[in-house]
mmCIF file of C-alpha atoms in Angstrom:
data_model
loop_
_atom_site.group_PDB
_atom_site.id
_atom_site.type_symbol
_atom_site.label_atom_id
_atom_site.label_comp_id
_atom_site.label_asym_id
_atom_site.label_seq_id
_atom_site.Cartn_x
_atom_site.Cartn_y
_atom_site.Cartn_z
ATOM 1 C CA UNK L 1 -0.168 0.052 -0.068
ATOM 2 C CA UNK L 2 1.942 3.767 -1.103
ATOM 3 C CA UNK L 3 0.683 6.491 0.551
ATOM 4 C CA UNK L 4 2.145 9.417 -0.913
ATOM 5 C CA UNK L 5 2.762 13.169 0.599
ATOM 6 C CA UNK L 6 3.602 15.789 -1.116
ATOM 7 C CA UNK L 7 6.431 14.292 -3.212
ATOM 8 C CA UNK L 8 7.403 11.961 -0.403
ATOM 9 C CA UNK L 9 5.898 7.951 -1.204
ATOM 10 C CA UNK L 10 5.459 6.533 1.816
ATOM 11 C CA UNK L 11 5.565 2.275 1.411
ATOM 12 C CA UNK L 12 4.082 0.129 4.485
ATOM 13 C CA UNK L 13 5.217 -3.310 4.824
ATOM 14 C CA UNK L 14 3.818 -4.903 8.122
ATOM 15 C CA UNK L 15 4.283 -8.056 9.797
ATOM 16 C CA UNK L 16 1.616 -8.791 12.280
ATOM 17 C CA UNK L 17 2.738 -10.019 15.592
ATOM 18 C CA UNK L 18 0.635 -11.269 18.627
ATOM 19 C CA UNK L 19 2.294 -12.020 22.071
ATOM 20 C CA UNK L 20 -0.033 -12.756 24.959
ATOM 21 C CA UNK L 21 0.488 -10.630 27.967
ATOM 22 C CA UNK L 22 1.052 -11.402 31.840
ATOM 23 C CA UNK L 23 -2.774 -10.832 31.981
ATOM 24 C CA UNK L 24 -3.912 -13.071 30.052
ATOM 25 C CA UNK L 25 -4.503 -11.037 26.944
ATOM 26 C CA UNK L 26 -3.183 -10.991 23.461
ATOM 27 C CA UNK L 27 -1.232 -7.972 22.277
ATOM 28 C CA UNK L 28 -1.388 -7.200 18.902
ATOM 29 C CA UNK L 29 1.048 -4.852 17.025
ATOM 30 C CA UNK L 30 0.512 -3.637 13.449
ATOM 31 C CA UNK L 31 0.832 -0.508 11.592
ATOM 32 C CA UNK L 32 -1.652 1.906 10.105
ATOM 33 C CA UNK L 33 -3.311 1.561 6.319
ATOM 34 C CA UNK L 34 -3.153 -2.544 6.905
ATOM 35 C CA UNK L 35 -5.515 -4.907 7.813
ATOM 36 C CA UNK L 36 -5.427 -7.246 10.892
ATOM 37 C CA UNK L 37 -7.228 -10.371 12.518
ATOM 38 C CA UNK L 38 -8.081 -10.463 16.156
ATOM 39 C CA UNK L 39 -8.814 -13.852 17.532
ATOM 40 C CA UNK L 40 -11.422 -14.385 20.035
ATOM 41 C CA UNK L 41 -9.879 -17.455 22.016
ATOM 42 C CA UNK L 42 -13.487 -18.309 23.859
ATOM 43 C CA UNK L 43 -15.015 -18.860 20.536
ATOM 44 C CA UNK L 44 -17.615 -21.727 20.732
ATOM 45 C CA UNK L 45 -18.483 -23.791 18.215
ATOM 46 C CA UNK L 46 -20.711 -22.610 15.745
ATOM 47 C CA UNK L 47 -20.023 -19.119 17.260
ATOM 48 C CA UNK L 48 -21.629 -16.427 14.644
ATOM 49 C CA UNK L 49 -24.600 -16.170 16.294
ATOM 50 C CA UNK L 50 -22.697 -16.245 19.950
ATOM 51 C CA UNK L 51 -19.650 -13.781 19.659
ATOM 52 C CA UNK L 52 -20.446 -10.198 20.855
ATOM 53 C CA UNK L 53 -16.882 -7.975 20.206
ATOM 54 C CA UNK L 54 -16.621 -4.659 22.453
ATOM 55 C CA UNK L 55 -14.261 -1.853 22.171
ATOM 56 C CA UNK L 56 -13.000 0.624 24.336
ATOM 57 C CA UNK L 57 -9.671 2.616 24.479
ATOM 58 C CA UNK L 58 -8.437 4.759 27.102
ATOM 59 C CA UNK L 59 -10.916 4.403 29.867
ATOM 60 C CA UNK L 60 -13.837 6.025 27.518
ATOM 61 C CA UNK L 61 -17.559 4.206 27.706
ATOM 62 C CA UNK L 62 -17.399 0.943 25.495
ATOM 63 C CA UNK L 63 -18.828 0.677 22.463
ATOM 64 C CA UNK L 64 -20.268 -2.980 20.783
ATOM 65 C CA UNK L 65 -19.120 -3.272 17.481
ATOM 66 C CA UNK L 66 -21.033 -6.807 17.011
ATOM 67 C CA UNK L 67 -23.764 -8.072 19.139
ATOM 68 C CA UNK L 68 -24.441 -11.850 18.917
ATOM 69 C CA UNK L 69 -22.795 -11.852 15.321
ATOM 70 C CA UNK L 70 -24.386 -8.568 13.671
ATOM 71 C CA UNK L 71 -22.608 -5.461 13.424
ATOM 72 C CA UNK L 72 -23.683 -2.261 15.121
ATOM 73 C CA UNK L 73 -24.303 -0.006 11.838
ATOM 74 C CA UNK L 74 -24.084 2.637 14.193
ATOM 75 C CA UNK L 75 -20.441 2.777 14.679
ATOM 76 C CA UNK L 76 -18.358 4.637 11.930
ATOM 77 C CA UNK L 77 -16.057 1.687 11.080
ATOM 78 C CA UNK L 78 -18.490 -0.733 10.250
ATOM 79 C CA UNK L 79 -18.155 -1.198 6.796
ATOM 80 C CA UNK L 80 -14.576 -2.015 7.887
ATOM 81 C CA UNK L 81 -15.958 -5.425 10.389
ATOM 82 C CA UNK L 82 -16.039 -8.759 9.487
ATOM 83 C CA UNK L 83 -16.322 -11.470 11.453
ATOM 84 C CA UNK L 84 -14.935 -14.752 10.451
ATOM 85 C CA UNK L 85 -16.706 -18.691 10.581
ATOM 86 C CA UNK L 86 -14.290 -18.877 13.742
ATOM 87 C CA UNK L 87 -15.335 -15.327 15.072
ATOM 88 C CA UNK L 88 -12.208 -13.764 14.637
ATOM 89 C CA UNK L 89 -12.284 -10.156 13.892
ATOM 90 C CA UNK L 90 -11.465 -8.048 10.845
ATOM 91 C CA UNK L 91 -10.610 -5.065 10.796
ATOM 92 C CA UNK L 92 -9.660 -3.375 7.154
ATOM 93 C CA UNK L 93 -6.971 -0.440 6.748
ATOM 94 C CA UNK L 94 -6.900 0.069 10.340
ATOM 95 C CA UNK L 95 -5.926 3.299 11.668
ATOM 96 C CA UNK L 96 -4.361 5.235 14.480
ATOM 97 C CA UNK L 97 -8.211 5.572 16.097
ATOM 98 C CA UNK L 98 -8.180 1.890 15.951
ATOM 99 C CA UNK L 99 -5.966 1.794 18.901
ATOM 100 C CA UNK L 100 -7.717 0.056 22.098
ATOM 101 C CA UNK L 101 -9.148 -2.787 24.116
ATOM 102 C CA UNK L 102 -11.470 -5.284 22.101
ATOM 103 C CA UNK L 103 -13.061 -7.807 23.879
ATOM 104 C CA UNK L 104 -14.681 -11.134 22.769
ATOM 105 C CA UNK L 105 -17.718 -12.586 24.778
ATOM 106 C CA UNK L 106 -20.021 -15.674 24.053
ATOM 107 C CA UNK L 107 -23.843 -15.724 24.635
ATOM 108 C CA UNK L 108 -26.268 -18.372 24.724
ATOM 109 C CA UNK L 109 -30.050 -18.591 25.149
ATOM 110 C CA UNK L 110 -29.026 -14.567 26.418
ATOM 111 C CA UNK L 111 -26.561 -15.841 28.835
ATOM 112 C CA UNK L 112 -22.750 -14.930 28.889
ATOM 113 C CA UNK L 113 -20.455 -18.401 28.333
ATOM 114 C CA UNK L 114 -17.388 -18.494 29.941
ATOM 115 C CA UNK L 115 -14.788 -16.138 30.670
ATOM 116 C CA UNK L 116 -13.995 -13.065 28.049
ATOM 117 C CA UNK L 117 -11.338 -12.883 25.445
ATOM 118 C CA UNK L 118 -9.526 -10.117 25.658
ATOM 119 C CA UNK L 119 -6.801 -8.220 23.013
ATOM 120 C CA UNK L 120 -4.734 -5.088 23.137
ATOM 121 C CA UNK L 121 -4.032 -3.369 19.890
ATOM 122 C CA UNK L 122 -1.052 -1.171 18.858
ATOM 123 C CA UNK L 123 -1.305 0.770 15.984
ATOM 124 C CA UNK L 124 2.323 2.022 14.512
ATOM 125 C CA UNK L 125 1.607 5.006 12.447
ATOM 126 C CA UNK L 126 3.441 7.909 10.946
ATOM 127 C CA UNK L 127 3.481 11.145 10.116
ATOM 128 C CA UNK L 128 5.609 13.531 7.730
ATOM 129 C CA UNK L 129 6.452 17.221 8.390
ATOM 130 C CA UNK L 130 8.140 19.183 6.014
ATOM 131 C CA UNK L 131 9.321 22.387 5.910
ATOM 132 C CA UNK L 132 11.666 24.587 3.648
ATOM 133 C CA UNK L 133 14.650 25.769 4.305
ATOM 134 C CA UNK L 134 14.875 28.804 1.875
ATOM 135 C CA UNK L 135 11.200 29.015 3.016
ATOM 136 C CA UNK L 136 10.155 30.920 6.272
ATOM 137 C CA UNK L 137 7.058 29.520 6.346
ATOM 138 C CA UNK L 138 6.450 25.678 7.203
ATOM 139 C CA UNK L 139 3.889 22.824 6.464
ATOM 140 C CA UNK L 140 3.121 20.109 8.507
ATOM 141 C CA UNK L 141 1.653 16.801 6.531
ATOM 142 C CA UNK L 142 0.211 13.751 7.929
ATOM 143 C CA UNK L 143 -1.536 10.958 6.664
ATOM 144 C CA UNK L 144 -5.401 13.037 6.451
ATOM 145 C CA UNK L 145 -3.181 16.062 5.147
ATOM 146 C CA UNK L 146 -4.627 17.230 1.487
ATOM 147 C CA UNK L 147 -1.714 19.682 1.016
ATOM 148 C CA UNK L 148 0.990 19.728 -1.649
ATOM 149 C CA UNK L 149 3.642 21.103 -0.427
ATOM 150 C CA UNK L 150 6.246 20.690 -2.812
ATOM 151 C CA UNK L 151 9.144 18.180 -1.211
ATOM 152 C CA UNK L 152 12.462 19.006 -2.521
ATOM 153 C CA UNK L 153 16.304 18.848 -2.034
ATOM 154 C CA UNK L 154 17.353 21.157 0.129
ATOM 155 C CA UNK L 155 14.088 20.787 2.251
ATOM 156 C CA UNK L 156 14.454 19.852 5.816
ATOM 157 C CA UNK L 157 12.012 16.968 6.557
ATOM 158 C CA UNK L 158 11.067 14.917 9.622
ATOM 159 C CA UNK L 159 9.462 11.880 9.957
ATOM 160 C CA UNK L 160 7.795 11.065 13.313
ATOM 161 C CA UNK L 161 6.686 7.118 14.011
ATOM 162 C CA UNK L 162 4.768 6.653 16.997
ATOM 163 C CA UNK L 163 3.426 3.575 18.424
ATOM 164 C CA UNK L 164 -0.278 4.272 19.900
ATOM 165 C CA UNK L 165 -1.613 2.021 23.004
ATOM 166 C CA UNK L 166 -3.887 1.734 25.336
ATOM 167 C CA UNK L 167 -3.482 3.155 28.704
ATOM 168 C CA UNK L 168 -4.556 0.163 30.337
ATOM 169 C CA UNK L 169 -1.688 -1.291 28.953
ATOM 170 C CA UNK L 170 0.659 1.931 27.826
ATOM 171 C CA UNK L 171 3.337 1.980 25.362
ATOM 172 C CA UNK L 172 5.218 3.074 28.374
ATOM 173 C CA UNK L 173 4.993 -0.078 29.916
ATOM 174 C CA UNK L 174 5.822 -2.146 26.690
ATOM 175 C CA UNK L 175 8.887 -0.210 26.658
ATOM 176 C CA UNK L 176 10.475 -0.063 29.985
ATOM 177 C CA UNK L 177 9.106 -3.922 30.582
ATOM 178 C CA UNK L 178 8.611 -5.732 27.756
ATOM 179 C CA UNK L 179 11.392 -4.913 25.378
ATOM 180 C CA UNK L 180 9.609 -3.056 23.027
ATOM 181 C CA UNK L 181 11.570 -0.354 21.137
ATOM 182 C CA UNK L 182 10.984 2.015 17.729
ATOM 183 C CA UNK L 183 14.263 1.920 15.340
ATOM 184 C CA UNK L 184 15.341 4.042 12.658
ATOM 185 C CA UNK L 185 17.758 2.402 10.010
ATOM 186 C CA UNK L 186 18.245 2.852 6.677
ATOM 187 C CA UNK L 187 17.534 -0.018 3.985
ATOM 188 C CA UNK L 188 20.536 -2.000 4.974
ATOM 189 C CA UNK L 189 18.854 -2.239 8.502
ATOM 190 C CA UNK L 190 21.863 0.250 9.618
ATOM 191 C CA UNK L 191 20.896 2.426 12.358
ATOM 192 C CA UNK L 192 20.529 5.652 11.262
ATOM 193 C CA UNK L 193 21.876 6.913 15.055
ATOM 194 C CA UNK L 194 25.117 6.426 13.861
ATOM 195 C CA UNK L 195 25.258 8.659 10.930
ATOM 196 C CA UNK L 196 25.432 11.938 11.525
ATOM 197 C CA UNK L 197 23.372 13.782 8.891
ATOM 198 C CA UNK L 198 20.172 12.497 10.700
ATOM 199 C CA UNK L 199 18.619 13.891 13.903
ATOM 200 C CA UNK L 200 17.132 10.704 15.836
ATOM 201 C CA UNK L 201 15.166 11.690 18.875
ATOM 202 C CA UNK L 202 15.046 9.961 21.701
ATOM 203 C CA UNK L 203 12.477 7.617 22.591
ATOM 204 C CA UNK L 204 9.463 9.290 24.466
ATOM 205 C CA UNK L 205 6.106 7.718 24.981
ATOM 206 C CA UNK L 206 6.811 5.628 21.992
ATOM 207 C CA UNK L 207 7.407 8.469 19.789
ATOM 208 C CA UNK L 208 10.576 8.517 18.023
ATOM 209 C CA UNK L 209 11.621 10.937 15.236
ATOM 210 C CA UNK L 210 14.033 11.554 12.199
ATOM 211 C CA UNK L 211 14.954 14.999 10.716
ATOM 212 C CA UNK L 212 16.795 15.469 7.807
ATOM 213 C CA UNK L 213 17.740 17.870 5.098
ATOM 214 C CA UNK L 214 17.205 16.263 1.855
ATOM 215 C CA UNK L 215 19.841 15.807 -0.729
ATOM 216 C CA UNK L 216 19.821 15.773 -4.829
ATOM 217 C CA UNK L 217 20.853 11.800 -4.197
ATOM 218 C CA UNK L 218 18.363 10.854 -1.611
ATOM 219 C CA UNK L 219 15.730 10.646 -4.718
ATOM 220 C CA UNK L 220 14.852 6.859 -4.101
ATOM 221 C CA UNK L 221 16.518 6.412 -0.886
ATOM 222 C CA UNK L 222 14.863 4.091 1.473
ATOM 223 C CA UNK L 223 15.058 4.289 5.534
ATOM 224 C CA UNK L 224 12.476 2.640 7.704
ATOM 225 C CA UNK L 225 10.861 2.741 10.900
ATOM 226 C CA UNK L 226 10.809 -0.574 12.906
ATOM 227 C CA UNK L 227 9.287 -1.765 16.376
ATOM 228 C CA UNK L 228 11.039 -4.708 17.962
ATOM 229 C CA UNK L 229 10.509 -6.984 20.615
ATOM 230 C CA UNK L 230 13.031 -7.911 22.807
ATOM 231 C CA UNK L 231 15.619 -7.190 20.113
ATOM 232 C CA UNK L 232 13.061 -9.351 17.128
ATOM 233 C CA UNK L 233 11.559 -7.637 14.056
ATOM 234 C CA UNK L 234 8.037 -7.255 14.268
ATOM 235 C CA UNK L 235 6.804 -4.094 12.304
ATOM 236 C CA UNK L 236 8.001 -1.955 10.060
ATOM 237 C CA UNK L 237 7.393 0.852 7.765
ATOM 238 C CA UNK L 238 9.279 1.947 4.916
ATOM 239 C CA UNK L 239 9.623 4.992 3.754
ATOM 240 C CA UNK L 240 11.250 6.062 -0.062
ATOM 241 C CA UNK L 241 11.718 9.143 -1.067
ATOM 242 C CA UNK L 242 10.012 10.172 -4.450
ATOM 243 C CA UNK L 243 10.560 14.114 -6.009
ATOM 244 C CA UNK L 244 8.617 14.750 -8.686
ATOM 245 C CA UNK L 245 9.244 14.801 -12.782
ATOM 246 C CA UNK L 246 8.989 18.030 -12.566
ATOM 247 C CA UNK L 247 11.803 18.396 -9.732
ATOM 248 C CA UNK L 248 13.834 15.950 -11.295
ATOM 249 C CA UNK L 249 13.559 17.891 -14.630
ATOM 250 C CA UNK L 250 15.234 20.962 -13.013
ATOM 251 C CA UNK L 251 18.109 19.196 -11.030
ATOM 252 C CA UNK L 252 18.884 18.183 -14.152
ATOM 253 C CA UNK L 253 19.147 21.084 -16.041
ATOM 254 C CA UNK L 254 21.146 22.797 -12.899
ATOM 255 C CA UNK L 255 23.395 20.251 -13.031
ATOM 256 C CA UNK L 256 23.867 20.372 -17.101
ATOM 257 C CA UNK L 257 24.341 24.137 -16.227
ATOM 258 C CA UNK L 258 27.123 23.716 -13.954
ATOM 259 C CA UNK L 259 28.939 21.007 -16.185
ATOM 260 C CA UNK L 260 28.134 23.780 -19.163
ATOM 261 C CA UNK L 261 29.910 26.617 -17.147
ATOM 262 C CA UNK L 262 32.754 24.296 -16.119
ATOM 263 C CA UNK L 263 33.182 23.623 -19.439
ATOM 264 C CA UNK L 264 32.985 27.132 -21.033
ATOM 265 C CA UNK L 265 35.758 27.882 -17.417
ATOM 266 C CA UNK L 266 37.939 25.486 -18.545
ATOM 267 C CA UNK L 267 38.253 26.366 -22.432
ATOM 268 C CA UNK L 268 38.434 30.401 -21.220
ATOM 269 C CA UNK L 269 41.420 29.170 -18.891
ATOM 270 C CA UNK L 270 42.944 27.202 -21.662
ATOM 271 C CA UNK L 271 42.761 29.767 -24.377
ATOM 272 C CA UNK L 272 44.799 31.983 -21.945
ATOM 273 C CA UNK L 273 47.354 29.754 -21.305
ATOM 274 C CA UNK L 274 47.647 29.963 -25.096
ATOM 275 C CA UNK L 275 48.467 33.799 -25.269
#
């Protein structure tokens, strides 16, 4: 899936990762823009008419997404939801707003059966903020922005990678106790903290930013935000810089002009030597 912010193409590659927490709940990590499947570990046989999925986030009022197999059409995202034959919950095109706690319950003849199955969904999302070094103003871009601010060599760009997690199982806890870490690396997997041209922020509340000034040779260059758990890669988002054709043409014209000027200069110097 390709997201375009001005003239930077953002390509997301995601491996869904699920772990069981100490509370007995599952934890699923995924990047925004991808599809996810949340398992209902307490599902009964022939469960579709017996399953209810409830969503809550940050201690807000819980919402029933699916009630005894029937989707709640009053929810904004009901079109992105579906129930599998094993009563797993599918969510299409996940957004950063989908993070939170999902609870699967089973009902028979109006009576709840067994214990609830809990799944915490953690969403990795990136926003992009470009600003021109030759301009006194700047424009902020995110996945929901329609701005067409042009990004070109010489522009400063900041990529902000954030893991959204419910306060009931906070991102801070995942970092401090579960070994979750966000890293910025290049295409070869080398940590960009080792390269002085990149300013990498210290991890803070599961936000990690990368800031750099774009160079001519950055066209088609790739950067990645990786989420690791105990040093094992789980989810990554890849960013490939793409300048527009007009920018590329202007850059080539400028390079040709420079080459021509050098040739003229060298020719004049040769003529002067022969006088």
